[in-house]
Amino acid sequence: MNTLTYKGYTAKIEFDPDDNILFGNIVGIRDTVGFHGETVAELKDAFREAVDFYLESCEKSGRVPDKPFSGKFVIRVESSLHGEIVAAAVNAGKSVNKWVADTLATVVHAHS
């Protein structure tokens, strides 16, 4: 998946072959914020403008803008994997949360 990030907000980017444009939507917030451009440069500019407009609109209306991500999420795994995760964390001298966060960061950064 192609994404852009600006001021902590992430957008999913897609291509519309019928209209021959790139378009995107900010993910992880309740509001719908979209943008588009005919070139990558136009798309990036439109994304930054959309985020800035969203933040300005929230401020003018007295609303608190949605934060893109809270830093918390719940994951369900099989009990056997749960046990393996706990064992790996203990072996690494870390809490389960720290071990999972470090492991996920390693995987994400290896693939970006």
CSV table of C-alpha atoms in Angstrom, one decimal:
chain,number,residue,atom,x,y,z
A,1,MET,CA,0.0,0.0,0.0
A,2,ASN,CA,1.2,3.5,-0.8
A,3,THR,CA,1.0,6.0,2.0
A,4,LEU,CA,2.0,9.6,2.8
A,5,THR,CA,2.6,11.0,6.3
A,6,TYR,CA,2.4,14.7,7.4
A,7,LYS,CA,2.0,16.1,10.9
A,8,GLY,CA,1.4,12.6,12.2
A,9,TYR,CA,-1.5,11.9,9.8
A,10,THR,CA,-1.2,9.1,7.3
A,11,ALA,CA,-3.1,8.8,4.0
A,12,LYS,CA,-3.7,5.8,1.9
A,13,ILE,CA,-2.9,6.6,-1.8
A,14,GLU,CA,-4.6,5.1,-4.8
A,15,PHE,CA,-4.8,5.5,-8.6
A,16,ASP,CA,-8.0,6.0,-10.5
A,17,PRO,CA,-7.4,4.8,-14.1
A,18,ASP,CA,-10.7,6.1,-15.3
A,19,ASP,CA,-10.0,9.7,-14.3
A,20,ASN,CA,-6.2,9.3,-14.6
A,21,ILE,CA,-5.6,10.8,-11.1
A,22,LEU,CA,-4.0,9.9,-7.9
A,23,PHE,CA,-6.2,10.3,-4.8
A,24,GLY,CA,-6.0,9.7,-1.1
A,25,ASN,CA,-7.8,9.7,2.2
A,26,ILE,CA,-6.5,10.2,5.7
A,27,VAL,CA,-6.8,7.0,7.7
A,28,GLY,CA,-7.2,6.6,11.4
A,29,ILE,CA,-9.6,9.4,12.1
A,30,ARG,CA,-13.4,9.6,12.2
A,31,ASP,CA,-13.7,12.5,9.7
A,32,THR,CA,-13.4,11.9,6.0
A,33,VAL,CA,-10.6,13.9,4.5
A,34,GLY,CA,-9.7,13.3,0.9
A,35,PHE,CA,-7.5,14.9,-1.7
A,36,HIS,CA,-6.2,14.3,-5.3
A,37,GLY,CA,-3.7,15.3,-7.8
A,38,GLU,CA,-2.6,14.6,-11.4
A,39,THR,CA,1.0,14.2,-10.5
A,40,VAL,CA,2.9,13.0,-7.4
A,41,ALA,CA,3.9,16.5,-6.6
A,42,GLU,CA,0.3,17.8,-6.9
A,43,LEU,CA,-0.8,14.9,-4.7
A,44,LYS,CA,1.7,15.6,-2.0
A,45,ASP,CA,0.8,19.3,-2.0
A,46,ALA,CA,-2.9,18.5,-1.9
A,47,PHE,CA,-2.3,16.1,1.1
A,48,ARG,CA,-0.5,18.7,3.1
A,49,GLU,CA,-3.1,21.3,2.3
A,50,ALA,CA,-5.9,18.9,3.3
A,51,VAL,CA,-4.3,18.2,6.7
A,52,ASP,CA,-3.7,21.9,7.3
A,53,PHE,CA,-7.2,22.7,6.3
A,54,TYR,CA,-8.6,19.9,8.6
A,55,LEU,CA,-6.6,21.3,11.6
A,56,GLU,CA,-7.6,24.9,10.9
A,57,SER,CA,-11.3,24.0,10.4
A,58,CYS,CA,-11.2,22.1,13.8
A,59,GLU,CA,-9.6,25.1,15.5
A,60,LYS,CA,-12.1,27.6,14.0
A,61,SER,CA,-15.1,25.5,15.0
A,62,GLY,CA,-13.7,24.8,18.5
A,63,ARG,CA,-13.4,21.0,17.9
A,64,VAL,CA,-10.4,19.0,19.0
A,65,PRO,CA,-9.0,17.3,15.8
A,66,ASP,CA,-8.9,13.5,15.9
A,67,LYS,CA,-5.4,12.2,16.8
A,68,PRO,CA,-4.4,9.8,14.1
A,69,PHE,CA,-3.4,7.0,16.4
A,70,SER,CA,-3.6,6.6,20.2
A,71,GLY,CA,-0.5,4.3,20.5
A,72,LYS,CA,-2.7,1.5,21.8
A,73,PHE,CA,-4.3,-1.5,20.0
A,74,VAL,CA,-5.6,-4.9,20.9
A,75,ILE,CA,-4.5,-8.1,19.2
A,76,ARG,CA,-5.8,-11.6,19.7
A,77,VAL,CA,-3.5,-14.5,19.2
A,78,GLU,CA,-3.7,-18.2,19.9
A,79,SER,CA,-2.8,-19.2,23.5
A,80,SER,CA,0.3,-21.1,22.4
A,81,LEU,CA,1.7,-18.0,20.6
A,82,HIS,CA,0.8,-15.9,23.6
A,83,GLY,CA,3.0,-18.2,25.7
A,84,GLU,CA,5.8,-18.0,23.2
A,85,ILE,CA,5.6,-14.2,23.2
A,86,VAL,CA,5.8,-14.1,27.0
A,87,ALA,CA,8.8,-16.4,27.0
A,88,ALA,CA,10.6,-14.4,24.3
A,89,ALA,CA,10.0,-11.2,26.3
A,90,VAL,CA,11.3,-12.7,29.5
A,91,ASN,CA,14.4,-14.1,27.6
A,92,ALA,CA,15.0,-10.6,26.3
A,93,GLY,CA,14.6,-9.0,29.7
A,94,LYS,CA,11.6,-6.9,28.5
A,95,SER,CA,8.0,-6.5,29.3
A,96,VAL,CA,5.6,-8.1,26.8
A,97,ASN,CA,4.5,-4.6,25.6
A,98,LYS,CA,8.1,-3.5,25.1
A,99,TRP,CA,9.1,-6.7,23.4
A,100,VAL,CA,6.1,-6.6,21.0
A,101,ALA,CA,6.6,-2.9,20.2
A,102,ASP,CA,10.3,-3.4,19.5
A,103,THR,CA,9.6,-6.5,17.4
A,104,LEU,CA,6.9,-4.7,15.4
A,105,ALA,CA,9.1,-1.7,14.9
A,106,THR,CA,11.9,-3.9,13.6
A,107,VAL,CA,9.6,-5.6,11.1
A,108,VAL,CA,8.0,-2.4,9.9
A,109,HIS,CA,11.3,-0.6,9.4
A,110,ALA,CA,12.7,-3.6,7.6
A,111,HIS,CA,9.9,-3.4,5.1
A,112,SER,CA,9.7,0.4,4.5
